[in-house]
Short mmCIF file of C-alpha atoms and ligand atoms in Angstrom, two decimals:
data_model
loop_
_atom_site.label_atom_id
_atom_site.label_comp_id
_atom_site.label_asym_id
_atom_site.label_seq_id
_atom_site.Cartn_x
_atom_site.Cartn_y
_atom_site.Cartn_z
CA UNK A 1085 0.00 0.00 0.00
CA UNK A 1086 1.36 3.59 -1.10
CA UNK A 1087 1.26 6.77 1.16
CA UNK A 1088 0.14 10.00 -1.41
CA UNK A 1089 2.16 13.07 -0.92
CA UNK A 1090 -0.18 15.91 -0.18
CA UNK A 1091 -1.53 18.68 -3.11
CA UNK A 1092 0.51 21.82 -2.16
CA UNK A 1093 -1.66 24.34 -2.37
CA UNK A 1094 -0.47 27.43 -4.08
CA UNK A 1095 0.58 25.44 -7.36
CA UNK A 1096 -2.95 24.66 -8.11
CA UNK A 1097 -5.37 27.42 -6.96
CA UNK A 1098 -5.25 29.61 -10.05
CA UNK A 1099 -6.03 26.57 -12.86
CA UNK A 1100 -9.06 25.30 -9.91
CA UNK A 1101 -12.83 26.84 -10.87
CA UNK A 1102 -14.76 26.37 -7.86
CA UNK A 1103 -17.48 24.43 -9.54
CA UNK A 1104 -18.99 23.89 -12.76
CA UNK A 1105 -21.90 22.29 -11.26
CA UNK A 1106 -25.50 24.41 -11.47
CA UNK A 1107 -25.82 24.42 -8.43
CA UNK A 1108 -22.59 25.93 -7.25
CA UNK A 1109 -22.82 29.27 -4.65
CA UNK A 1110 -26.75 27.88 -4.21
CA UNK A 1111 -28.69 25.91 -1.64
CA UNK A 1112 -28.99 22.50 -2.52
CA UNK A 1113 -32.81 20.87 -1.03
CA UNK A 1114 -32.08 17.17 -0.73
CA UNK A 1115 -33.58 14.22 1.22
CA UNK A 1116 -31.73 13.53 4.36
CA UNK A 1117 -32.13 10.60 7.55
CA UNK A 1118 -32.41 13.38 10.26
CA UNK A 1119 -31.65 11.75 13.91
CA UNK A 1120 -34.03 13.75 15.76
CA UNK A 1121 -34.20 11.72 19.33
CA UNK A 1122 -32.89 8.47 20.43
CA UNK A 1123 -34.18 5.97 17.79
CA UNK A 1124 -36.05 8.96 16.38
CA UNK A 1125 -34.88 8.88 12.79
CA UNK A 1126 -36.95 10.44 10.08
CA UNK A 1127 -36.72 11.21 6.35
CA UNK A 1128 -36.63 15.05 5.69
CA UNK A 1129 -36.52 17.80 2.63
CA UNK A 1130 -33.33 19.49 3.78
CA UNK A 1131 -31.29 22.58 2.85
CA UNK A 1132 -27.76 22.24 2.26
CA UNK A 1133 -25.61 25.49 2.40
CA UNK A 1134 -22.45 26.07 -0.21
CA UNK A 1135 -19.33 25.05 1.34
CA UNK A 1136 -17.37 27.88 3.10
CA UNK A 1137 -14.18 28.36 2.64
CA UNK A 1138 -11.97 25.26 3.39
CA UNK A 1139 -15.00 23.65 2.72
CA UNK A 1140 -16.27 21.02 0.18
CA UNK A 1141 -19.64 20.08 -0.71
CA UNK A 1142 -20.40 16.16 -1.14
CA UNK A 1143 -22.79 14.73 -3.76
CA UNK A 1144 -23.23 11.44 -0.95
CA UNK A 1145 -23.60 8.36 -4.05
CA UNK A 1146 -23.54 5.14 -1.56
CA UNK A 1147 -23.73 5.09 2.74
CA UNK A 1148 -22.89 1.88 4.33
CA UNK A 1149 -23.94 1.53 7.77
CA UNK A 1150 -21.64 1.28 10.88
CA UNK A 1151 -21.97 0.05 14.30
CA UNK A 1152 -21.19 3.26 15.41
CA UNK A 1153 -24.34 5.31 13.54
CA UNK A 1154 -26.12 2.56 15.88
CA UNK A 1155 -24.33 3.37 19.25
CA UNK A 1156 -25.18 7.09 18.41
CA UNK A 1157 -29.03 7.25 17.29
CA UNK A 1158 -29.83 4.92 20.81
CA UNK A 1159 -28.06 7.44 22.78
CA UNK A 1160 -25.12 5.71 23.76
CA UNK A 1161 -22.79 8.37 22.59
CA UNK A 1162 -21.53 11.02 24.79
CA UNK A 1163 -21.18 13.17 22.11
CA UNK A 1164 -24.37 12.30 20.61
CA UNK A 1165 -26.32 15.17 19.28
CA UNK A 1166 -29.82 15.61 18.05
CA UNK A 1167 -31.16 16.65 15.44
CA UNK A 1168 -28.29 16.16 13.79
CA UNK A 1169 -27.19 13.95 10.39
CA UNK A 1170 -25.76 10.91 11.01
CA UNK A 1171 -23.46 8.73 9.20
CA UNK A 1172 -19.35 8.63 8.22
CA UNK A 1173 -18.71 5.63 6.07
CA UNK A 1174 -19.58 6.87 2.31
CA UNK A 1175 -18.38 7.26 -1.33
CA UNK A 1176 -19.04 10.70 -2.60
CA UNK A 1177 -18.65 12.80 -5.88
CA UNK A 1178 -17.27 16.73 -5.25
CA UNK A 1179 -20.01 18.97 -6.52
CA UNK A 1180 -18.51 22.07 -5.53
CA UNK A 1181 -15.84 23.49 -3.50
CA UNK A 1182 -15.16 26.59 -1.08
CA UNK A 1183 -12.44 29.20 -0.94
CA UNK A 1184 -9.21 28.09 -1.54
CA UNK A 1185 -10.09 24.35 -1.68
CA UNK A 1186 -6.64 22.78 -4.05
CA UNK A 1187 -7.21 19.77 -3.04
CA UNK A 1188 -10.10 18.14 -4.40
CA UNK A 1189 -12.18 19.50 -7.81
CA UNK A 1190 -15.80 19.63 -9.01
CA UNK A 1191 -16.39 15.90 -10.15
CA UNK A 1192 -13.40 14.33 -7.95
CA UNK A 1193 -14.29 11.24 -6.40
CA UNK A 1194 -13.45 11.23 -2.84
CA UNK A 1195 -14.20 9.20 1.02
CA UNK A 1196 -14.84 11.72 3.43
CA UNK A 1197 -12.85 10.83 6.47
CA UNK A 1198 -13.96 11.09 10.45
CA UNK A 1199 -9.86 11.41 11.16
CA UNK A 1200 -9.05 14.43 8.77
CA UNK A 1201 -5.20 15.06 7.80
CA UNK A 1202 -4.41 18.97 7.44
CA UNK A 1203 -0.77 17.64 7.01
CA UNK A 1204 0.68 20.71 8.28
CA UNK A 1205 3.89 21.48 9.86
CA UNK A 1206 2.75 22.70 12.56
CA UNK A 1207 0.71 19.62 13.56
CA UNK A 1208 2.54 17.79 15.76
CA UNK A 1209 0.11 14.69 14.97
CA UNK A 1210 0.42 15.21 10.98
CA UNK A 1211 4.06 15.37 11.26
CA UNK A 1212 4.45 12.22 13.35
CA UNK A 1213 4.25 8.20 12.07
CA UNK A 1214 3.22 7.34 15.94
CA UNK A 1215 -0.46 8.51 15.10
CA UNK A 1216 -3.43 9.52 12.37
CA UNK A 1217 -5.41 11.30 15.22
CA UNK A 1218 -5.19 15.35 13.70
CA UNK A 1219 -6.59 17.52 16.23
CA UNK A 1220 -7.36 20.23 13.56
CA UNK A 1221 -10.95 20.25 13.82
CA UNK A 1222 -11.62 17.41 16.85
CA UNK A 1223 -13.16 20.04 19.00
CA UNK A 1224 -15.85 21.53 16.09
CA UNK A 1225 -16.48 18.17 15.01
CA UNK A 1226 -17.24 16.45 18.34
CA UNK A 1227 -19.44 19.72 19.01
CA UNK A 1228 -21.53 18.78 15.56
CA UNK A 1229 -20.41 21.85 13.33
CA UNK A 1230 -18.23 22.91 10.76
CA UNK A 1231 -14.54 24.48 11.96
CA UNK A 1232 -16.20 28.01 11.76
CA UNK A 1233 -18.99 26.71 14.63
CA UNK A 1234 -21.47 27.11 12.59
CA UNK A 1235 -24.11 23.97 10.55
CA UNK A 1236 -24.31 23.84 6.47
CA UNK A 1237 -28.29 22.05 7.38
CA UNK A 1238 -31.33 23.45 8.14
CA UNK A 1239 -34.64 21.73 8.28
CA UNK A 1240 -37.52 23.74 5.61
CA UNK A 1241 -38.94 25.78 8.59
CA UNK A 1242 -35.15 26.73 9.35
CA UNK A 1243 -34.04 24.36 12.29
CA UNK A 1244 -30.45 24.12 12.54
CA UNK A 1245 -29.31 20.23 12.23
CA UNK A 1246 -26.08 19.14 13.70
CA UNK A 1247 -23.51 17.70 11.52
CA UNK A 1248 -22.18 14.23 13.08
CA UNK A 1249 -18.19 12.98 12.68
CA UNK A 1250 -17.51 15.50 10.33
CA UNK A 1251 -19.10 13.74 7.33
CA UNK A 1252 -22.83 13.47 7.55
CA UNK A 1253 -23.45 10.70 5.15
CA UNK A 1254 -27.04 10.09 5.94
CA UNK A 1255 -27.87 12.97 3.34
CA UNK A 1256 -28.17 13.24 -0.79
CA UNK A 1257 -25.69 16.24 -0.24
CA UNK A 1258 -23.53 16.93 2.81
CA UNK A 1259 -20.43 19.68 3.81
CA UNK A 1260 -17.00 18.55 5.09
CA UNK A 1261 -13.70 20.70 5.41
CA UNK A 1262 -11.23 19.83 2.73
CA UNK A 1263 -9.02 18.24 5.17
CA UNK A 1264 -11.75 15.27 5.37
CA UNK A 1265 -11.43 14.59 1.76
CA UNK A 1266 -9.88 11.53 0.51
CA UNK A 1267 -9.12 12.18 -2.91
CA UNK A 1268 -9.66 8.28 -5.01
CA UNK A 1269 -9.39 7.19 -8.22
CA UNK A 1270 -12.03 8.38 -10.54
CA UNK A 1271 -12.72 4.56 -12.06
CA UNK A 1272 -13.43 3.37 -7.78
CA UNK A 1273 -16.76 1.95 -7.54
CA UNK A 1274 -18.12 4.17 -4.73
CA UNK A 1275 -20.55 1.54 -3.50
CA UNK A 1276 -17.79 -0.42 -2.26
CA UNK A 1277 -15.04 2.21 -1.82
CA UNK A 1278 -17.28 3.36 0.53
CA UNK A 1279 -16.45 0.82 3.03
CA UNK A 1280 -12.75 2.35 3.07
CA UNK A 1281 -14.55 4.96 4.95
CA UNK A 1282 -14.60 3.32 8.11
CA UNK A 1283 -14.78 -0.46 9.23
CA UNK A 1284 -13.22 -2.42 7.48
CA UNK A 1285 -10.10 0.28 6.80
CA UNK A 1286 -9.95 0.43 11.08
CA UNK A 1287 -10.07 -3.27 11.17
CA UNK A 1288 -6.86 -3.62 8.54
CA UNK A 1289 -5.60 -1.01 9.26
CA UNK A 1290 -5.16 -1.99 13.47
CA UNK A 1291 -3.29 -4.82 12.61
CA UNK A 1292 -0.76 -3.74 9.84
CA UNK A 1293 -0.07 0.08 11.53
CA UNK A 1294 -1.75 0.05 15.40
CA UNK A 1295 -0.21 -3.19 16.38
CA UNK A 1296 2.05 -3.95 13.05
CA UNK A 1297 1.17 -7.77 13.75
CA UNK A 1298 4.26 -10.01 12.51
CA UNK A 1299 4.56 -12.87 9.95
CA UNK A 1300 3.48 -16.29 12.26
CA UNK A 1301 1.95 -14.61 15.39
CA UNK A 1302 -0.61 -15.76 16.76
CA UNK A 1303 -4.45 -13.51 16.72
CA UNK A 1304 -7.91 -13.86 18.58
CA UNK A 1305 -10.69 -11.91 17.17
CA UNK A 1306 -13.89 -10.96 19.34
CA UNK A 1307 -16.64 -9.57 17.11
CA UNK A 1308 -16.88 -10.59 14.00
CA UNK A 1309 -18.86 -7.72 12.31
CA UNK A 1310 -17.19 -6.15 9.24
CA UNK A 1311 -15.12 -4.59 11.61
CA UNK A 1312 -14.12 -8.29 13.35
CA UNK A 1313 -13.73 -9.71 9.94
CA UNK A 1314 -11.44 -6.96 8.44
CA UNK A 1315 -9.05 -7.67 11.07
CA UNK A 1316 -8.93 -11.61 10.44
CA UNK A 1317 -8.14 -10.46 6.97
CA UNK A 1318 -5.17 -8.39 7.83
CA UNK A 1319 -4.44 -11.03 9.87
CA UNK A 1320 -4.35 -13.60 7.04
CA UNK A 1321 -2.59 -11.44 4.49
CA UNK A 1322 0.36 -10.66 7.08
CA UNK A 1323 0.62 -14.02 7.37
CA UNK A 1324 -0.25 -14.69 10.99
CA UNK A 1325 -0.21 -18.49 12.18
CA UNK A 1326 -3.74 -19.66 14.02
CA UNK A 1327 -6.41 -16.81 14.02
CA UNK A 1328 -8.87 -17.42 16.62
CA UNK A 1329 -12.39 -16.10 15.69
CA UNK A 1330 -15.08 -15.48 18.62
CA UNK A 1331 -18.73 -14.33 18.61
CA UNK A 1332 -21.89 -15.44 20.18
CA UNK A 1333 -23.41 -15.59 16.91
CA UNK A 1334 -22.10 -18.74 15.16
CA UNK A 1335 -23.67 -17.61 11.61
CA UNK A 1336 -20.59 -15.36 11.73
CA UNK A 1337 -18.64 -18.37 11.30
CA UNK A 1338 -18.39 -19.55 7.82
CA UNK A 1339 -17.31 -16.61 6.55
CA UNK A 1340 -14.47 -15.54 9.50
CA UNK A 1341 -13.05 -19.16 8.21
CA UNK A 1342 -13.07 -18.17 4.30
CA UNK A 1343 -10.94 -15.26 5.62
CA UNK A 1344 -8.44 -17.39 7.31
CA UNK A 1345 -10.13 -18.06 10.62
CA UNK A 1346 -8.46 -21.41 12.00
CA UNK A 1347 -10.60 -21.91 15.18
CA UNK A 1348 -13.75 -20.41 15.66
CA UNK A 1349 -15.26 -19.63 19.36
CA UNK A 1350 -19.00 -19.23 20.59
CA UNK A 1351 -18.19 -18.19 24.57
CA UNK A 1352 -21.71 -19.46 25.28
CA UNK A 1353 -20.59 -23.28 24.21
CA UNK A 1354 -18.49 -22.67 27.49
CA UNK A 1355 -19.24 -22.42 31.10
CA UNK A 1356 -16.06 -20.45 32.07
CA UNK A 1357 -14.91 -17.41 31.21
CA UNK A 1358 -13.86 -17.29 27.48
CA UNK A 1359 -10.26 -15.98 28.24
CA UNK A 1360 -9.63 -19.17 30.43
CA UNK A 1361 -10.94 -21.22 26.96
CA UNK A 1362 -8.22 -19.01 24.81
CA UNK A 1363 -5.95 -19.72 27.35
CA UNK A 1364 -6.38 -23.42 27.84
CA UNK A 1365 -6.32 -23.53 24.02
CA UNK A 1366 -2.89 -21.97 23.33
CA UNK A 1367 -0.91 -22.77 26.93
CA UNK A 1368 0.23 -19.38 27.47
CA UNK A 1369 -2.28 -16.71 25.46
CA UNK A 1370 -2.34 -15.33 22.40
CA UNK A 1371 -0.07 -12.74 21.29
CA UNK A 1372 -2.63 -10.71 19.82
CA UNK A 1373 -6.12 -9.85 20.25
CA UNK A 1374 -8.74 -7.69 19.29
CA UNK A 1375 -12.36 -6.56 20.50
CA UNK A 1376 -14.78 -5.30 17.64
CA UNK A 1377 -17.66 -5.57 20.09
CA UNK A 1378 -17.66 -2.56 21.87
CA UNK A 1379 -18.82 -4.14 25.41
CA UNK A 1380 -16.39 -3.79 27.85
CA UNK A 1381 -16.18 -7.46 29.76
CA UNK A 1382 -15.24 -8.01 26.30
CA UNK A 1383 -11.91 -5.99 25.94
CA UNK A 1384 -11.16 -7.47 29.49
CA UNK A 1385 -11.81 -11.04 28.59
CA UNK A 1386 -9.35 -10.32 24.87
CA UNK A 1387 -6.54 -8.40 27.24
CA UNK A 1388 -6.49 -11.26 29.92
CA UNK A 1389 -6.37 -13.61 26.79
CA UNK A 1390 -3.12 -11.77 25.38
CA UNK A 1391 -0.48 -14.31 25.91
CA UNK A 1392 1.96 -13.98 28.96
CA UNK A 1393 4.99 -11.94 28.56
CA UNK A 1394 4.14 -10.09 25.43
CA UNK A 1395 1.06 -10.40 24.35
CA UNK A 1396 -0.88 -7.44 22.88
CA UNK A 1397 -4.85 -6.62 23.09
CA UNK A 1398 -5.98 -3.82 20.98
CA UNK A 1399 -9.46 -2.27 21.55
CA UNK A 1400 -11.26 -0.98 18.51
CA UNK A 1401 -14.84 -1.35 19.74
CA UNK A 1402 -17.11 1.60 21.01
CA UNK A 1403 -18.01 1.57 24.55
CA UNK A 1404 -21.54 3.62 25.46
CA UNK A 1405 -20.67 6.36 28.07
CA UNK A 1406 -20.08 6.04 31.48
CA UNK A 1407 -18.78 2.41 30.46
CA UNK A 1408 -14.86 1.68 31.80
CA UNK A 1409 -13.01 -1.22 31.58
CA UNK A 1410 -10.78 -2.42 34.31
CA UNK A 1411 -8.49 -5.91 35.12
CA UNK A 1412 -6.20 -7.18 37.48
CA UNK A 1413 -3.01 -4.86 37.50
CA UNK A 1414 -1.22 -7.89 37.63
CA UNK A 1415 -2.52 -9.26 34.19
CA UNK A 1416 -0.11 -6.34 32.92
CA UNK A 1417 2.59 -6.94 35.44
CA UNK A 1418 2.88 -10.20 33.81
CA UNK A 1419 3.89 -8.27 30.52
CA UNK A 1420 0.35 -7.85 28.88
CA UNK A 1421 0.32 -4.69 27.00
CA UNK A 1422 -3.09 -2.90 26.26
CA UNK A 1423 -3.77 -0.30 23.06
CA UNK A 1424 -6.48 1.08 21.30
CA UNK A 1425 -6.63 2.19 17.72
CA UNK A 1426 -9.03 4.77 15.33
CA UNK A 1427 -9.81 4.20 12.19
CA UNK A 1428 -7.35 2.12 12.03
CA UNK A 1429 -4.20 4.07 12.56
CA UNK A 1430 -4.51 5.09 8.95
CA UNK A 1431 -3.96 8.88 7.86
CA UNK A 1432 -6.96 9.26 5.78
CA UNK A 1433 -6.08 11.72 3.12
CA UNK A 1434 -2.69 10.15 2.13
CA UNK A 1435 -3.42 6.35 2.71
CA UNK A 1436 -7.00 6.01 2.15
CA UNK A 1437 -6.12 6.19 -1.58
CA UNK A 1438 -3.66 3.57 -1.49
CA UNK A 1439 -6.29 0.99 0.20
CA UNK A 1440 -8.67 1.52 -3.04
CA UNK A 1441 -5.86 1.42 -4.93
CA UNK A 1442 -5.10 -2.20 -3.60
CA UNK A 1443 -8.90 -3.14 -4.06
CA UNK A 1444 -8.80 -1.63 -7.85
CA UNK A 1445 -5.84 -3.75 -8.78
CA UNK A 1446 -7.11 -6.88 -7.11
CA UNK A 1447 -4.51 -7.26 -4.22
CA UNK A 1448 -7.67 -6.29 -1.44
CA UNK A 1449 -11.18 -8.12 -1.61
CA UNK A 1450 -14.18 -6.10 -0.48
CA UNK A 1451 -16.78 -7.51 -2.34
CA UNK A 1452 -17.90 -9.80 0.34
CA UNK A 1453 -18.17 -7.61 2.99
CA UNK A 1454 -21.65 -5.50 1.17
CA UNK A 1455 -24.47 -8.40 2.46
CA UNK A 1456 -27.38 -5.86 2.11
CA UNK A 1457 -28.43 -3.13 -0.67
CA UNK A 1458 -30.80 -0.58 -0.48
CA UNK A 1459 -31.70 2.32 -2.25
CA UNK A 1460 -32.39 5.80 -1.19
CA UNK A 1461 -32.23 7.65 1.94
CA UNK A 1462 -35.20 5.56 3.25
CA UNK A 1463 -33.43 2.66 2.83
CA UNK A 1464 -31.09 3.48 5.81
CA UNK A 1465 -34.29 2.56 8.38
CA UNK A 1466 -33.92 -0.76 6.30
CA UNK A 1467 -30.17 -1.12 6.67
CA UNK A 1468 -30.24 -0.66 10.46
CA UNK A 1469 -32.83 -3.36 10.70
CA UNK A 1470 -30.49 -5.53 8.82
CA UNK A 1471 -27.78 -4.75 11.12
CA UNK A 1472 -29.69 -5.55 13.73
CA UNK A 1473 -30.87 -8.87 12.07
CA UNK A 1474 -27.58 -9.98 13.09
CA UNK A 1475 -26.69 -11.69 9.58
CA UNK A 1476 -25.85 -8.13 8.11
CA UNK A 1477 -21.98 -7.40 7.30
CA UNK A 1478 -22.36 -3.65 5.85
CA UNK A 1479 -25.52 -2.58 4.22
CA UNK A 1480 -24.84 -0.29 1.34
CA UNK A 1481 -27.37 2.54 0.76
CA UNK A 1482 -26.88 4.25 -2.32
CA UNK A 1483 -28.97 7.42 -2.84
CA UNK A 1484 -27.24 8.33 -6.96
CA UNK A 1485 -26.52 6.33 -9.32
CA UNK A 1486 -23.16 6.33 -10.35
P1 LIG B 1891 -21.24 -5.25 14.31
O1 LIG B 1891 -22.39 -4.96 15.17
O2 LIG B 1891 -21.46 -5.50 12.88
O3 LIG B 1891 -20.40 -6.52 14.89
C1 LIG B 1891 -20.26 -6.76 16.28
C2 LIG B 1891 -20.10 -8.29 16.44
O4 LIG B 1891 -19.80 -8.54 17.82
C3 LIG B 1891 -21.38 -9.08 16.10
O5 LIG B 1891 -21.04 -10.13 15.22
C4 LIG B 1891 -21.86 -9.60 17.45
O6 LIG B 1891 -22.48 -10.86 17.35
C5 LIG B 1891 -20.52 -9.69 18.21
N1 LIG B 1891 -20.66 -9.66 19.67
C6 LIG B 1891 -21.46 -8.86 20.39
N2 LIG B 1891 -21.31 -9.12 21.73
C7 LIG B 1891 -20.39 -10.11 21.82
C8 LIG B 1891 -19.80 -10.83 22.90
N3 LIG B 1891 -20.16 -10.56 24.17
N4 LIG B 1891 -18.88 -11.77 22.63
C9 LIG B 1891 -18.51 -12.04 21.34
N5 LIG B 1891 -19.05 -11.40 20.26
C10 LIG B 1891 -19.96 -10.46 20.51
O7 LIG B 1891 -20.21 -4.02 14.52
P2 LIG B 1891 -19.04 -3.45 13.57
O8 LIG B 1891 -19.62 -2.48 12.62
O9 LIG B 1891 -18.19 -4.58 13.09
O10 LIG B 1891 -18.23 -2.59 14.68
C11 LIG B 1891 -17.65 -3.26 15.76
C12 LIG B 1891 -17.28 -2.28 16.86
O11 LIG B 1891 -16.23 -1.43 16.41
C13 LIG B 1891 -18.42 -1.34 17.28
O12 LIG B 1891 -18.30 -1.09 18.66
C14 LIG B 1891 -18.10 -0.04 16.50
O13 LIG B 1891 -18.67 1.08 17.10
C15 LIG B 1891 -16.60 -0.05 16.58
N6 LIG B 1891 -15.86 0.70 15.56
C16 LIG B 1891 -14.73 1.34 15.99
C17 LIG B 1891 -13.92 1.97 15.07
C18 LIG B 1891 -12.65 2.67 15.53
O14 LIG B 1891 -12.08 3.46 14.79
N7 LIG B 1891 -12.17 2.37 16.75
C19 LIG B 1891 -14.26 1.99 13.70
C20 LIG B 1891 -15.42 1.28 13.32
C21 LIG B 1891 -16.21 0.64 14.26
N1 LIG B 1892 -17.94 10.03 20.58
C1 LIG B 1892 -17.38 8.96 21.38
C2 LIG B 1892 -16.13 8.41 20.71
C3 LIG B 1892 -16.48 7.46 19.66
C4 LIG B 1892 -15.20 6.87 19.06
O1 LIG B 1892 -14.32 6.36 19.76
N2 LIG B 1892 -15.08 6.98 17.74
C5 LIG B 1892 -13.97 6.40 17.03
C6 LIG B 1892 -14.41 6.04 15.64
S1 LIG B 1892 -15.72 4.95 15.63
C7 LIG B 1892 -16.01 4.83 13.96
O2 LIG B 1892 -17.06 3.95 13.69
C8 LIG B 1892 -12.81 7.37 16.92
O3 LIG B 1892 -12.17 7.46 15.92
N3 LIG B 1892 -12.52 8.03 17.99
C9 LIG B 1892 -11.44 9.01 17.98
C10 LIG B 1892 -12.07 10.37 18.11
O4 LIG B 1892 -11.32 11.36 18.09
O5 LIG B 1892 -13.31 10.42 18.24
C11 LIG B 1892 -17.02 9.43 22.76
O6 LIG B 1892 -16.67 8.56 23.58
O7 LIG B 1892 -17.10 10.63 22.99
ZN1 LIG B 1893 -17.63 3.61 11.76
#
């Protein structure tokens, strides 16, 4: 996978127009999924402002669902905000851009990102390999606006709507800031690029860059969404010896093995606690694990699986607020190490490319993660029902055609 050098600015902002599109400098009214209470989500005519500047606004062409749109329209996110326009893991098309916007161009396909690059200087976090986590706009994001504090959506009557993760995806049309744009290739099918936007880059992504998992090791997996899954293929293609794959729902099964699962793991088959059954499986642990549940007995049971002396548990799952997790000092004593990981370690604007590069030329299947289509902004009530059905990988809503 290849790491893109970042557009400097000044060489391209003369030969840029801002848009060609008709709708340029206008309002856009588009359908939108607006999260107005917990579980409260309802299809509404919108009004989408032109991007300021810095800004880019998103012709949305395919959604796919994530856990974490979930965790946030039941209320279980402390930053949760309503009414406000959820989703983050999309394939858009760049219908027009603010002021002095170089990096992405009227009709530019791109993935807008929930960890945005600025690539700086004078970001300590831009500038170092340890980390993708840009604090550029964190605080504006978290708060539900745009880095100016203000919203790009009203509701018809003139409601402000809150803008969610700094991408908004459950709309026809949405506004990011330019440092959320991943710039792809213009032959990516959006309607699986999209998945690059989220789950299944984090769960790659924390084993080749959060925890850089070596040729051989050995890897347990609890959860075995898309998120789950994506790590037990990162796990196959660097080569890792026996992959242990856990879930209460054995349907998950079949396909964690076509991945490269080599044991598989329903904790309610066994009457002790599942890290003893890792455990008592492998002698001394295994050297890597992962949650991709989200609960947090969970990312205690995968640390005090990690195997004694050096093994490694890496939380990627969402916790609901107020949630902690806690163990036995003495499980890290004994030379357990404990990390956590977003989005996969990856630094969206200059790697996300890369991963649909890999996908375009073969080298990275996706295909198999998209288990559910739908069509149109009020097909998103139908993906979270499939994700809820439990036999649902990513449900891919797309709202244009390409
Ligand atoms: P998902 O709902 O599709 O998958 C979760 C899986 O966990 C399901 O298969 C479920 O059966 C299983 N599970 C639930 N409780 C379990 C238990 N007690 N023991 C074993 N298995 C159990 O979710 P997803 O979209 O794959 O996301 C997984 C988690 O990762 C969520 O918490 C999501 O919010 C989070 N997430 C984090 C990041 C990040 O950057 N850190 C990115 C994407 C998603
Ligand atoms: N809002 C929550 C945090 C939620 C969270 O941890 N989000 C992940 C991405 S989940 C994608 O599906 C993340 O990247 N976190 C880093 C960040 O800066 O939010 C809370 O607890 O407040
Ligand atoms: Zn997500």
């Amino acid at each position: 996978m290849r790491s893109m050098r970042l557009a400097s600015s000044s060489a391209l902002r003369a030969s840029r127009p801002l848009s060609t599109a008709a709708t340029a400098g206008q309002t856009i009214t588009c359908k939108a999924a607006v999260a107005w209470g917990v579980d409260d989500l309802r299809v509404e005519t919108i009004n989408v402002a032109p991007p300021k500047a810095g800004e880019v606004r998103l012709k949305v062409v395919s959604n796919a669902l994530c856990h974490t749109d979930i965790y946030t329209l039941e209320g279980s996110d402390p930053e949760g905000i309503f009414p406000s326009i959820l989703g983050h893991e999309a394939g858009a098309v760049v219908e027009s851009v603010g002021e002095g916007v170089t990096s992405v161009a009227p009709g530019d396909r791109v993935i807008p990102c929930y960890t945005p690059e600025c690539g700086e200087a004078d970001c300590i976090f831009c500038m170092s390999k340890k980390t993708n986590l840009c604090p550029r706009i964190r605080a504006t994001q978290g708060a539900g606006t745009m880095p100016d504090g203000t919203s790009r959506f009203t509701t018809a009557d003139g409601t402000e709507i809150a803008h969610f993760m700094g991408c908004s995806t459950f709309s026809e049309y949405t506004v990011v800031a330019e440092i959320s744009c991943a710039k792809i290739a213009p032959t990516a099918p959006l309607d699986v690029a999209c998945l690059l936007g989220c789950g299944v880059a984090t769960g790659l992504g924390a084993v080749w860059k959060t925890m850089d998992v070596e040729k051989g090791s050995s890897v347990a997996v609890f959860g075995l969404g898309a998120v789950g899954l994506a790590v037990i293929q990162g796990a196959q293609m660097r080569g890792a010896g026996r992959i242990i794959a856990v879930d209460t729902n054995p349907g998950k099964f079949e396909m964690a093995q076509q991945l490269g699962a080599t044991d598989c793991v329903n904790p309610e088959d066994h009457s002790g606690p599942i890290q003893e059954v890792l455990v008592y499986m492998t002698q001394w642990g295994v050297e890597y694990t992962f949650d991709c549940t989200g609960n947090t007995n969970v990312m205690r049971a995968a640390l005090e699986s990690a195997h004694r002396g050096w093994g490694q548990s890496c939380v990627i799952g969402v916790a609901a607020a107020g949630q902690e997790i806690s163990t036995r000092p003495f499980q890290l004593v004994t030379g357990r190490r404990w990390a956590g990981t977003a989005f996969g370690g990856f630094k969206s604007r200059s790697e996300v490319p890369g991963l649909v590069d890999d996908y375009l030329s073969g080298d990275l299947a996706l295909d198999h993660y998209v288990t559910h289509r739908f069509k149109g902004v009020e097909g998103i009530s139908e993906a979270i029902d499939a994700l809820h059905s439990g036999d649902c990988l990513r449900a891919v809503v797309n709202y244009h055609d390409e």
